[in-house]
Every structure is written in structure tokens, then in C-alpha cells.
Coordinates of C-alpha atoms in Angstrom, one line a residue:
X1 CA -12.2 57.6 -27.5
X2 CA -10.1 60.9 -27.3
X3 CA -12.7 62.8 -25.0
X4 CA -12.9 59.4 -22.4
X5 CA -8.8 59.2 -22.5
X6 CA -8.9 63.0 -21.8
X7 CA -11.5 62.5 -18.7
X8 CA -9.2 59.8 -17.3
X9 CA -6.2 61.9 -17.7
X10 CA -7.9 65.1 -15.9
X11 CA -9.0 62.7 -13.0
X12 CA -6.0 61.4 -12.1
X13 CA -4.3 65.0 -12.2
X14 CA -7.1 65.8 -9.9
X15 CA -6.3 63.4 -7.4
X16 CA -2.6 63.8 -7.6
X17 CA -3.9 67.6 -6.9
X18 CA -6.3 66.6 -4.2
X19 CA -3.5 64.4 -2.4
X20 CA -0.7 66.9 -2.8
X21 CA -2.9 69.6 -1.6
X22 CA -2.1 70.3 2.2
X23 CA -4.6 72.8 2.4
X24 CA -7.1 69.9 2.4
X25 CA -8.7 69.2 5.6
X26 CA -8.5 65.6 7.1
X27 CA -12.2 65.6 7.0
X28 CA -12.8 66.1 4.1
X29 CA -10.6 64.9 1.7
X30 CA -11.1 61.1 2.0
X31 CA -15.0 62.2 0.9
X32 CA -13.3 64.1 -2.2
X33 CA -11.2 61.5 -3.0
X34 CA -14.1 59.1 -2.9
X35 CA -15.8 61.1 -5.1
X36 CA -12.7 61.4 -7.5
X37 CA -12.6 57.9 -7.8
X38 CA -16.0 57.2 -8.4
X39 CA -16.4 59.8 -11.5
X40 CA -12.8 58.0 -12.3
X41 CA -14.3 54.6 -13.0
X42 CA -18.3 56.0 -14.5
X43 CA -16.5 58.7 -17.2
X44 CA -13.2 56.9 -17.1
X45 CA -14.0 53.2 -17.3
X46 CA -17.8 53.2 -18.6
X47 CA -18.7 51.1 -16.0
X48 CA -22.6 52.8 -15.8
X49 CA -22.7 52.1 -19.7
X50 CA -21.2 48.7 -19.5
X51 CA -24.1 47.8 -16.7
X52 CA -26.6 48.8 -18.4
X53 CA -25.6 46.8 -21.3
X54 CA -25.5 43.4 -19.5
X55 CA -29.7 44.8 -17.4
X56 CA -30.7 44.9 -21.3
X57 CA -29.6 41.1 -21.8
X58 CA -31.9 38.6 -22.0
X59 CA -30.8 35.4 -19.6
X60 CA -31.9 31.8 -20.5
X61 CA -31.9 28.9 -18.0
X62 CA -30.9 25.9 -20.4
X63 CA -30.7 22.3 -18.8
X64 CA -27.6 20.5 -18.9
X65 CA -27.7 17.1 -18.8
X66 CA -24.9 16.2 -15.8
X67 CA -24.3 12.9 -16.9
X68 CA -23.2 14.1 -20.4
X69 CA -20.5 16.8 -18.9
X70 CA -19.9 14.6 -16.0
X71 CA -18.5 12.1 -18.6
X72 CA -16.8 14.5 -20.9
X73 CA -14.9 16.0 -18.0
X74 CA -14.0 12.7 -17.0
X75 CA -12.5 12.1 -20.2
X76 CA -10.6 15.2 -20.5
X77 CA -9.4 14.2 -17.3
X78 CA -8.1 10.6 -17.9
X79 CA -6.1 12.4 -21.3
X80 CA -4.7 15.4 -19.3
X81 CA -3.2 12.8 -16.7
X82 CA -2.1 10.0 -20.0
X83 CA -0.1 13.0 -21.0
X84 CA 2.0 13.6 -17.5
X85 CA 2.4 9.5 -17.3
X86 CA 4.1 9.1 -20.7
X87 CA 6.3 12.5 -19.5
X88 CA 7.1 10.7 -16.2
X89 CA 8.1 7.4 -18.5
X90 CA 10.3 9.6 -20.4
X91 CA 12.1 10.9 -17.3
X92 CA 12.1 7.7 -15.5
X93 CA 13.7 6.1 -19.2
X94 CA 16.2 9.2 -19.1
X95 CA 17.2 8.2 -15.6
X96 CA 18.4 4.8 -16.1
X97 CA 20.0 5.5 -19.5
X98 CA 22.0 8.0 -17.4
X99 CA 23.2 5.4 -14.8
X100 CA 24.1 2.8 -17.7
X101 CA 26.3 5.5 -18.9
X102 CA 30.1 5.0 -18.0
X103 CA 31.2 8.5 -18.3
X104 CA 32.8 11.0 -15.7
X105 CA 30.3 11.9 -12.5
X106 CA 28.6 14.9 -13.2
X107 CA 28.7 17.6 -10.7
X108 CA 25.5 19.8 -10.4
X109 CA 25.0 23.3 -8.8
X110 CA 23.3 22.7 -5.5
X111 CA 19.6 24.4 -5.4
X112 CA 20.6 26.5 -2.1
X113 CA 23.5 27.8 -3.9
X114 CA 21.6 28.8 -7.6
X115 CA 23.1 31.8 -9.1
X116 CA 20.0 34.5 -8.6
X117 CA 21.6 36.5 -11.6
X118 CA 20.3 33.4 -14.1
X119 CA 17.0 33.3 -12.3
X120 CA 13.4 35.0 -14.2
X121 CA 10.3 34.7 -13.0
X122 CA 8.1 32.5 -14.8
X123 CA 4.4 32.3 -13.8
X124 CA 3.9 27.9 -14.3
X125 CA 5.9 28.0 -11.3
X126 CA 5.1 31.0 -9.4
X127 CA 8.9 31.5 -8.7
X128 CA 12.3 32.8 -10.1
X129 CA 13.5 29.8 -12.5
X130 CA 16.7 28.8 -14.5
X131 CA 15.0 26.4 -17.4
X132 CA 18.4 26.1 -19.0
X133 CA 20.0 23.8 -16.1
X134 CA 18.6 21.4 -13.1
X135 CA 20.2 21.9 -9.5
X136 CA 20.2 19.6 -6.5
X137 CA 20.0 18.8 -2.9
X138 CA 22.0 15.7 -0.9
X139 CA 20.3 15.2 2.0
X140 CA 22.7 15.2 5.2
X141 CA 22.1 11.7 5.2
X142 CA 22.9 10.6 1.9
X143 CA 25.6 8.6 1.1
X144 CA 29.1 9.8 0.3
X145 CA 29.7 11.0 -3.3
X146 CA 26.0 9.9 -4.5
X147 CA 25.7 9.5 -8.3
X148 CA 24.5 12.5 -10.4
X149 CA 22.7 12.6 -13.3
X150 CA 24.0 12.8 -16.5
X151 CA 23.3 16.0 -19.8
X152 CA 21.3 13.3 -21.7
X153 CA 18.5 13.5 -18.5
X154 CA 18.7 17.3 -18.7
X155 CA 17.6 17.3 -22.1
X156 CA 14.7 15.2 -21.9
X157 CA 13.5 17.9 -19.2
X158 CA 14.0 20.5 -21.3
X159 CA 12.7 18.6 -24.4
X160 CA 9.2 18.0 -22.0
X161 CA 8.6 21.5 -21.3
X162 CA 9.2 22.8 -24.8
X163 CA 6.5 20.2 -25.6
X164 CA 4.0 20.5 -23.0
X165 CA 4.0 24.4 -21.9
X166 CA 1.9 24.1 -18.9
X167 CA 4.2 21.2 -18.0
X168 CA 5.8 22.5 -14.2
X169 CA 8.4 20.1 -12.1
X170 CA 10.0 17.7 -13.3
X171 CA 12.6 16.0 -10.5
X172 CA 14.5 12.5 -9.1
X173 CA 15.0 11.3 -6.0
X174 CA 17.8 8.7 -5.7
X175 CA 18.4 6.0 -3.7
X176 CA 21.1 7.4 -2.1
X177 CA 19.5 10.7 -1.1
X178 CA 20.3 12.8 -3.6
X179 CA 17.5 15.2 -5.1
X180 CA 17.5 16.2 -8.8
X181 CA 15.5 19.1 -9.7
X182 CA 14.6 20.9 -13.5
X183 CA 14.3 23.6 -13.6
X184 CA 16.6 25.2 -11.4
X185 CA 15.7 27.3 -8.4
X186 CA 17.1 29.0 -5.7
X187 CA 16.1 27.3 -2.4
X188 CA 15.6 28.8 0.4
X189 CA 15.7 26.3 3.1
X190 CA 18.9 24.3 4.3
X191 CA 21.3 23.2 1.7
X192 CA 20.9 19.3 3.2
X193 CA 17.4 19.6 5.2
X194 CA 15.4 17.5 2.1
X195 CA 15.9 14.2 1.9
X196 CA 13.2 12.7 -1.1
X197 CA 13.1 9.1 0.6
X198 CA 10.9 10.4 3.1
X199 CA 8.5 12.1 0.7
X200 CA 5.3 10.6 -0.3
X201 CA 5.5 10.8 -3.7
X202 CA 8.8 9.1 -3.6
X203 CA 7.6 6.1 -0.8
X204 CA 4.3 5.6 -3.1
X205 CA 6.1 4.9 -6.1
X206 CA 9.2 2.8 -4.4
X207 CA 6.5 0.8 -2.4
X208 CA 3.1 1.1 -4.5
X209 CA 1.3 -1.6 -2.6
X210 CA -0.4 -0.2 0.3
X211 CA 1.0 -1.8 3.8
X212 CA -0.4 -2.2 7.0
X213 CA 2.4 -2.0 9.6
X214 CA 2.4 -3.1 13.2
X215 CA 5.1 -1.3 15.3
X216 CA 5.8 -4.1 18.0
X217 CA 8.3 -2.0 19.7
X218 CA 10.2 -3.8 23.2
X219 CA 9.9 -1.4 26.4
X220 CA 11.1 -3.7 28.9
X221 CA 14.0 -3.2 31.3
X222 CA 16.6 -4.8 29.4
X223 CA 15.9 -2.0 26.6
X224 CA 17.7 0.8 29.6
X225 CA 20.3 2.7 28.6
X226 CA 21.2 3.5 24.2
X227 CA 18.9 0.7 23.3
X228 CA 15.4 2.2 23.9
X229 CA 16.4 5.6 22.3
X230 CA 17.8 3.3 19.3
X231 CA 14.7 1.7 18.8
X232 CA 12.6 5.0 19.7
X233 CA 14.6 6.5 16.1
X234 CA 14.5 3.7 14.2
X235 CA 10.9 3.5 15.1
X236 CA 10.0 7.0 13.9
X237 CA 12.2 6.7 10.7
X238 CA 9.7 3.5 9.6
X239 CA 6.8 6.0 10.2
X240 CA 8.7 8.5 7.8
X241 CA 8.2 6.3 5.4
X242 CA 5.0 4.9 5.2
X243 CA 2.5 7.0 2.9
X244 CA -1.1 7.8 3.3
X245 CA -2.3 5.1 1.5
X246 CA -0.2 2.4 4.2
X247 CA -1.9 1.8 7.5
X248 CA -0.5 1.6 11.1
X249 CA -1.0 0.6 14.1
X250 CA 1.7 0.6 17.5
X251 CA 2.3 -1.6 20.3
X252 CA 4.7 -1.4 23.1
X253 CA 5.4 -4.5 25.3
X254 CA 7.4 -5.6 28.1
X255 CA 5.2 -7.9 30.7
X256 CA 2.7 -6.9 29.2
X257 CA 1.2 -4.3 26.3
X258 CA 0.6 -0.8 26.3
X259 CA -1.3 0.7 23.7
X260 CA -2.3 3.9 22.3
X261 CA -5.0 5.8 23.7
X262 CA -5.9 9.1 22.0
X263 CA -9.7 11.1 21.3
X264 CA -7.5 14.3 17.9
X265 CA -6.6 12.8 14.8
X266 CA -7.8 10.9 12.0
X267 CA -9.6 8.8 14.6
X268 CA -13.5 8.7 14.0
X269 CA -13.0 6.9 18.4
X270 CA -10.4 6.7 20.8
X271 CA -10.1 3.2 20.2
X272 CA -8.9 4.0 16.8
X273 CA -5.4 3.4 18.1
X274 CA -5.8 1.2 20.4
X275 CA -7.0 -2.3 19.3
X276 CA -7.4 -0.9 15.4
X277 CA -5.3 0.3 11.7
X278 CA -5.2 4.0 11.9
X279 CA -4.2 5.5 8.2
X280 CA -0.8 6.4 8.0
X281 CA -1.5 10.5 8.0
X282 CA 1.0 13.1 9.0
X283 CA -1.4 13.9 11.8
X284 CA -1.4 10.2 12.6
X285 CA 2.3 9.6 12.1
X286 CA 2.7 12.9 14.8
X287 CA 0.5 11.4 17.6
X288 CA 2.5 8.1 17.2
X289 CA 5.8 9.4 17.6
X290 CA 4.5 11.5 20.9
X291 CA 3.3 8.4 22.0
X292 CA 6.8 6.3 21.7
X293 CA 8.6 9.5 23.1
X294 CA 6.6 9.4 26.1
X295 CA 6.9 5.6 27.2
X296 CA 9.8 4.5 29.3
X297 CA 11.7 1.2 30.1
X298 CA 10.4 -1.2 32.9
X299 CA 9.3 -4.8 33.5
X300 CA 10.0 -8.2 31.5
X301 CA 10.2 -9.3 28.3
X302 CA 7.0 -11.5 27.0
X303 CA 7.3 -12.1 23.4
X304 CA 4.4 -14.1 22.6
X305 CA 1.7 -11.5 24.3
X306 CA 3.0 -9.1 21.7
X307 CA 3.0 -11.3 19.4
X308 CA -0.8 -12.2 19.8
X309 CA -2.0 -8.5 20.5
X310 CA -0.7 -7.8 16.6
X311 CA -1.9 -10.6 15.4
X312 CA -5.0 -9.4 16.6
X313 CA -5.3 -6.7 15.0
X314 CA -4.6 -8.1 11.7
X315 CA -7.2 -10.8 11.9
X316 CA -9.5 -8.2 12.3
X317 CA -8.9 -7.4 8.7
X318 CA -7.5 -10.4 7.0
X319 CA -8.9 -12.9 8.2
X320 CA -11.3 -14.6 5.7
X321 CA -11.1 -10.9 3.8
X322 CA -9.9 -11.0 0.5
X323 CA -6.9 -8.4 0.3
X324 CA -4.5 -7.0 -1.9
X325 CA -2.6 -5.2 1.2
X326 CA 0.7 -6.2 2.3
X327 CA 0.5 -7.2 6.0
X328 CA 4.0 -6.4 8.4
X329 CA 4.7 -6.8 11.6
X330 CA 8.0 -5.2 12.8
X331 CA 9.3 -6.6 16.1
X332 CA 12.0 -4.0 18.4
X333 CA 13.9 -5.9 20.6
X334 CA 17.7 -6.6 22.2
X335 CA 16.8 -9.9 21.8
X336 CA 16.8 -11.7 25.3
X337 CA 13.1 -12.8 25.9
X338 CA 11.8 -14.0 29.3
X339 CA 9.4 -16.7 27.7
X340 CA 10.2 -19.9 26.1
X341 CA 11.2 -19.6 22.9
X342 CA 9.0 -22.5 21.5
X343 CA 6.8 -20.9 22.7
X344 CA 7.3 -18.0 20.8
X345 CA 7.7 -19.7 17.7
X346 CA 4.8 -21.9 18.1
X347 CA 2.6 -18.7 18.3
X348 CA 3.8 -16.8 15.4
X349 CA 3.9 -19.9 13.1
X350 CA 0.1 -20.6 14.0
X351 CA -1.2 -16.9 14.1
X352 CA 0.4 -16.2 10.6
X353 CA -1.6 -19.5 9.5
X354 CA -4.4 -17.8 10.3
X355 CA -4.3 -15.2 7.9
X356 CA -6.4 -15.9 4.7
X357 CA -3.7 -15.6 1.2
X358 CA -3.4 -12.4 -0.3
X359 CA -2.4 -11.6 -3.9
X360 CA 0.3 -8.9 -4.9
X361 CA -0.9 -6.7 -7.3
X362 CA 1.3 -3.9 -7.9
X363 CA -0.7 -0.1 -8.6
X364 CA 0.5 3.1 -9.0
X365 CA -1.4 6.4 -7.8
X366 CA -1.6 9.1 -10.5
X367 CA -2.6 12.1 -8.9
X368 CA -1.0 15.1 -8.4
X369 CA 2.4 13.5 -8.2
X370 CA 3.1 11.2 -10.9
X371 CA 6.1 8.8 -10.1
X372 CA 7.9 5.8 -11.5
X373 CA 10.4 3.7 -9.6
X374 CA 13.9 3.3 -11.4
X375 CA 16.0 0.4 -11.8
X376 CA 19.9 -0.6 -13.1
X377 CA 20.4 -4.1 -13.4
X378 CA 17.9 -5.3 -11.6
X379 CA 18.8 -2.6 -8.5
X380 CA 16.5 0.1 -7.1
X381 CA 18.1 3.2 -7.8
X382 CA 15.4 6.0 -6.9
X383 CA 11.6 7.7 -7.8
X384 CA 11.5 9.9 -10.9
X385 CA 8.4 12.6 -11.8
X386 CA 6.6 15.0 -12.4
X387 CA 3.9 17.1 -10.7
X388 CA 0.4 17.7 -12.0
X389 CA -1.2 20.9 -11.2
X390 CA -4.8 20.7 -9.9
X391 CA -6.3 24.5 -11.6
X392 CA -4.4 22.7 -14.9
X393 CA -6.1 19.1 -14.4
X394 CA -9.5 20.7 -13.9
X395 CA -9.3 23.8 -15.8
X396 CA -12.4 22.7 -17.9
X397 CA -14.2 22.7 -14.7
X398 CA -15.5 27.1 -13.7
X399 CA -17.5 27.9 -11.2
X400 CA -19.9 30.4 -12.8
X401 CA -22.2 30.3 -9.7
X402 CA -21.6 29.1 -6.3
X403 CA -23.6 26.7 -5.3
X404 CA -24.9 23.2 -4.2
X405 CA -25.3 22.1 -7.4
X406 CA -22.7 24.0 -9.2
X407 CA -19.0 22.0 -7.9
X408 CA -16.7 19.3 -8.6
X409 CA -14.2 17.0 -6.4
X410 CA -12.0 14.2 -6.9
X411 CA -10.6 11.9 -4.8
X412 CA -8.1 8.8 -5.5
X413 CA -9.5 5.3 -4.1
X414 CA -8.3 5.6 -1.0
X415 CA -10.7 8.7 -0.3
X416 CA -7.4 11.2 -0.2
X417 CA -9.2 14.3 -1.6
X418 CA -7.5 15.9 -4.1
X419 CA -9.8 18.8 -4.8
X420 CA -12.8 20.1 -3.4
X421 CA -14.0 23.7 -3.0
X422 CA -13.5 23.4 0.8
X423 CA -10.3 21.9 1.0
X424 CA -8.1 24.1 3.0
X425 CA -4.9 25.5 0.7
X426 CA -1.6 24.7 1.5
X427 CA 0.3 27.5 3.2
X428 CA 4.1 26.0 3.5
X429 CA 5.8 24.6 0.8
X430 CA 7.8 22.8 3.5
X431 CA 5.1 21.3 5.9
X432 CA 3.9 17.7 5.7
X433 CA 1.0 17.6 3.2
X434 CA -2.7 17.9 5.0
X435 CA -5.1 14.9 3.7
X436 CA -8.5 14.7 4.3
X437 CA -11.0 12.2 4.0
X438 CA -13.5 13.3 1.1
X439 CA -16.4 11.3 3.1
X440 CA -15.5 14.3 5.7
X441 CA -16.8 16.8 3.0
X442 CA -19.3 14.7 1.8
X443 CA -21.2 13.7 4.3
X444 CA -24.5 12.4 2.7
X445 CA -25.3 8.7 4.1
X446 CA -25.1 6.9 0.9
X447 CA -22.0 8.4 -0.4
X448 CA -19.7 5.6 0.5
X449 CA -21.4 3.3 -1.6
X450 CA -21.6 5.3 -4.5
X451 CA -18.0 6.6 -4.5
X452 CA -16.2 3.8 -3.8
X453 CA -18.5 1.1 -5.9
X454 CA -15.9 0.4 -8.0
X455 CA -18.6 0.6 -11.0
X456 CA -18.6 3.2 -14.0
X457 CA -22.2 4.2 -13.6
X458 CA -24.1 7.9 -12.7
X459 CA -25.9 8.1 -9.3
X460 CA -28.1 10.2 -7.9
X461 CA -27.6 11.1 -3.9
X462 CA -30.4 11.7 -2.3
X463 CA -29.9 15.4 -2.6
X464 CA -30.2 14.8 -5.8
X465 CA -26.6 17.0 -6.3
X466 CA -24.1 14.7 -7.3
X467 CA -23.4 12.5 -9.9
X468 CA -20.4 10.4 -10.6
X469 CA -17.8 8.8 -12.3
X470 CA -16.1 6.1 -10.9
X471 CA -13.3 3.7 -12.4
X472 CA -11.5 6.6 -13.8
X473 CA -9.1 3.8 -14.5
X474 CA -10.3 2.2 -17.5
X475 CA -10.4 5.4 -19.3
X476 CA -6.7 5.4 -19.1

């Protein structure tokens, strides 16, 4: 042991020499180096011995039965995420004990302005982190004097990490536009640029049944001057809110209706926007908006056209469908039609006849964001949570060997991917999350009907690659 720390300790004098030495050619002493380094690691390091160990090892293939560690992994799964939910609960039971309270408002250092002196580095969040204290950010939007949370909230948080280690955010968005975040952290970005009402973690969980919206949006003449640029905003603010699992679709009317026409995006045809339900995407939600930007004001004001052209739509999926989506239609107008008004009323009272009944049942995503809504007396008050780490969730999935048969993915049941060895990574903690379609990475032709069967059951593709578990649910 002495003689090998001796060697290392000679070799790196001797490349210290060999660097310092400005007799050395420039030829010649990246080869020397080289050769420094290389003597550095076989006499330093043993790597030569510690090869030849592993050539003298005897490898066995053994055969794993998939199904078995395609169930246990499922299971460790379902337990990892039952953990963050009763966490969430905890924060989301914190949060209205905090509002019930009567005591003075709490004031709360804001995130941009966190004290860098109290800040260490702790690797669960990759960042510098005060785990003392929570910090926030009010949106420039929020309302005056929004209500901040009390100590008692604070403590849970703290409590949460001290009883789950690899535990990482934990946060609340209110209401009223005020963001609550534990630990704290200095932010870099604008003190008032985040506003957690817009975020899809914080939509999914105010509004957890999936929608499909129809923009009817008026584009006639009348609309000249404010009122088209009114509508425009109030228009894009509705598509701020809608999350990935929601639907849209966009019509603008005046004498008649223009509709979208597009080939990028989400859109598998570029009819997907024009007579169809696009999913609500951040791509999606971007082509929208250039669309609305780019119309102008002209001709008359026909209600019951538009009317019928969203109807349309919709009866392409509800009619005689059985549903648990939440139909909308929301109608952009001054308000001064050309057409009769029975008319008008006639059409939407017998179009919405049309549509088959639809039950409300109320479910909550789980994955990598899990959120509860929070109420006082009865009122909405905001979206607490917490965030679930993927390399956490899956740890007890390795990839010893690359290959076709050698991966794991999941997806929620809308097809959102949530990991899969080709998903791209995220480069900006800022930018609108990317979501792809796992039936984009999994191309095989009967993947659809295994995936989304809705059945706990094993398949094999015709690959013969995958198997799978499906109804994750029940093993909540």
C-alpha cells in the first residue's frame, strides 16, 4: 500500500515537473504527458490488475421472468407515490388550518430577495437552500395584500423532510396569486414574473376533470377598436389555463367562420385544428395564440353559424359516446348579433340536446407533481404539493445494458410520458413543460391496445420486448 501511494505521489511530481518545465518542446510534451498519465492510472490506480480480475470471472446468463419484476416494480411504484399523496394531504390539511387561524398576517421573505448568506447547497435539490424557512413570490397580478401562510404550515414542511429525506419541494399556490415555497431559495427570475394559477400542476388539481373547450371568439366589425384586443387577451389567458390533459379547439366568426389551418404541432394532419380537439399542449396553446393574433375585424355578426360549427365538433366526440369529459363552449362577443335571436336560441337549445349525458367523476393525476385543491368554508382557496422526482420514483429500475430489451417507461392515462430513455431533458427551469405522446416512442401497431386497455394483465408486443402493467390504480 505504501510502495503504490509512493508511485502516485512521484507521478504527479513528475507531471507538475513535466508541465512546469519550459524547456519542453510543444511536440513533445503532450506525448510525455500522455505517457505520465497512463503509468499514473496502471501503477497508481491498478487498473491492469483490476481488469484482469473481472477477464478471470465467470458470467452467467440467468432468465428473469419479466412479468415477476414487471409486477414488483409496479408495486414499489404504487408505495413510493402513496407516500408523496399522504405528504401532499398533510400540506394541503396544514394549509387550511392556517387560513382558519385568526391571528396577525404573516409576512414572508420574498424568494428573489432570500438572504444568500443562510443559503447551503444541498444535493435533493441541486441548489443553494434555507430548510429552516419558506419564501414567496406574488405574482404582478395577484391581489392586494394576499393572505400568507401561517408557522404551523412551516412546520409541517419541515416535519415532512425530516421524515422522508429524499422528500424535495414542497409549495402552495393561492387563489389570489401568491406562491409559497419550503425550502427557501434564492430566485433568480423576476420578483412578480410567476404566477402558480397558470401552472399545470396548479390547473390539474383546481380543475381535475379533463375539459374540452371551444374558443368561439367574435371577429366581426363591430369588435373594431379595444374590443377585439379585449377578447384577443382574455382569449389567451383561457388557454393559460387549460392543462395537457383538457382539449381545445378555436373558432373565429363574423359572416361566417374561420378556422385554424396548420401542418407543426401535436397535429398527426392539418385538419387537426380545423374541424377537430387538438390536446391542450404548450406547442398547441402557442400555435393558437399566433393564430388569434393574426386575424382581424371585418364582416357581420352570425351567431347561430358559430354556434353550429362548435357544435360540430363536439358531436364528433359526444355524441352517443359515453364520457367522463366536461364539454365548454366559450362564446367572445360585444353582444349585438345580426341574426334573430330565436333563432339563436333555438339552435343552441337543440344542438346541446344532442349531446348524449355525461357523468362527473372527479380524478386526480399523481405523477410527478402531486397536488390537492384547498378549501375554507366551502371557498377555493389555492393548490398545495409536492413534487416527485423521476431517478427517485424509479430508482429500482438500472440500466445494466442498453438495449431493446433492457428499459422501462411510464406514462399517465392520457399517454403524457413521464419517463422514457428517449425523452428529451428539460433545459430551463422556466420554459413551459415539453410533453410527448408515449405512442410517439412506442410505435409498435398494437401498443395502443395494450397500454391503454384499462386491464391489469402482461402482454406481449409483437417484438416480443415489452410487457406491462396497467391500472397502476388499484395498487394504490
Amino acid at each position: 500500500m505504501k510502495e503504490t501511494r509512493i508511485k502516485v505521489i512521484l507521478g504527479v511530481l513528475l507531471m507538475l515537473y513535466l508541465i512546469k518545465d519550459t524547456s519542453t518542446t510543444l511536440q513533445t510534451a503532450p506525448g510525455e504527458l500522455a505517457k505520465k498519465l497512463a503509468e499514473l492510472a496502471i501503477n497508481g490506480l491498478g487498473t491492469s490488475e483490476m481488469q484482469g480480475y473481472y477477464d478471470k470471472l465467470t458470467f452467467k446468463s440467468l432468465d428473469l421472468n419479466g412479468n415477476s419484476i414487471l409486477n414488483d416494480l409496479a408495486t414499489r411504484f404504487a408505495n413510493k407515490l402513496q407516500t408523496k399523496v399522504t405528504i401532499a394531504r398533510k400540506i394541503k390539511d396544514a394549509v387550511e388550518v392556517s387560513y382558519a387561524k385568526s391571528a396577525t398576517v404573516t409576512s414572508r421573505t420574498e424568494c428573489c430577495k432570500a438572504d444568500t448568506r443562510w443559503l447551503k447547497y444541498d444535493s435533493r435539490f441541486r441548489t443553494k437552500v434555507n430548510l429552516d424557512e419558506m419564501c414567496v413570490i406574488i405574482s404582478g397580478a395577484a391581489s392586494s395584500n394576499p393572505k400568507q401562510l401561517q408557522d404551523n404550515v412551516l412546520q409541517t414542511m419541515k416535519q415532512n423532510i425530516e421524515n422522508n429525506p429524499t422528500l424535495t419541494w414542497q409549495y402552495f399556490g393561492s387563489e389570489e396569486g401568491l406562491y409559497t415555497n419550503y425550502p427557501m431559495i434564492r430566485d433568480s427570475s423576476s420578483c412578480s414574473s410567476y404566477d402558480p394559477r397558470y401552472r399545470p400542476w396548479y390547473v390539474e388539481a383546481a380543475s381535475p376533470q379533463p375539459k374540452d373547450v371551444i374558443l368561439v371568439v367574435d371577429y366581426s366589425g363591430s369588435m373594431g377598436g379595444s374590443r377585439l384586443p379585449i377578447a384577443k387577451e382574455a382569449a389567451k389567458t383561457v388557454l393559460d389555463t387549460l392543462n395537457p390533459r383538457d382539449r381545445v379547439a378555436f373558432l373565429a366568426f363574423e359572416s361566417g367562420v374561420r378556422r385554424v389551418k396548420v401542418t407543426s404541432g401535436d397535429a398527426k394532419d392539418e385538419k387537426c385544428f380545423e374541424s377537430s380537439l387538438a390536446k391542450a399542449s404548450p406547442v398547441n396553446i402557442d400555435i393558437l395564440k399566433k393564430f388569434l393574433d393574426g386575424e382581424y375585424a371585418s364582416g357581420g355578426t352570425m351567431y347561430a353559424v358559430a354556434f353550429n360549427a362548435a357544435f360540430d365538433i363536439l358531436d364528433k366526440y359526444y355524441k352517443e359516446k359515453n364520457t367522463t369529459r366536461r364539454p365548454v363552449i366559450l362564446f367572445m362577443t360585444d353582444g349585438a348579433p345580426n341574426d334573430d335571436p330565436g333563432t339563436i336560441l333555438n339552435t343552441v337549445k337543440m344542438r346541446n340536446q344532442g349531446l348524449s349525458t355525461k357523468a362527473d367523476i372527479l380524478t386526480f393525476g399523481l405523477l410527478t407533481s402531486i397536488t390537492f385543491p384547498c378549501y375554507h368554508q366551502g371557498k377555493f382557496i389555492g393548490v398545495a404539493g409536492t413534487d416527485v422526482v423521476m431517478s427517485e420514483l424509479l430508482a429500482d429500475v438500472t440500466y445494466f445494458n442498453q438495449g431493446q430489451a433492457s428499459y422501462a417507461f411510464v406514462a399517465d392515462s392520457s399517454g403524457r410520458t413521464m419517463m422514457h430513455p428517449l425523452l428529451p431533458k428539460p433545459s430551463d427551469p422556466y420554459q413551459a413543460p415539453f410533453f410527448l405522446d408515449i405512442r410517439d416512442l412506442e410505435p409498435e401497431g398494437n401498443f395502443s391496445d395494450i397500454i391503454f386497455s384499462g386491464i391489469k394483465r402482461y402482454y406481449p408486443l409483437k417484438t416480443s420486448r415489452i410487457s406491462t402493467v396497467t391500472n397502476l390504480e388499484s395498487l394504490l
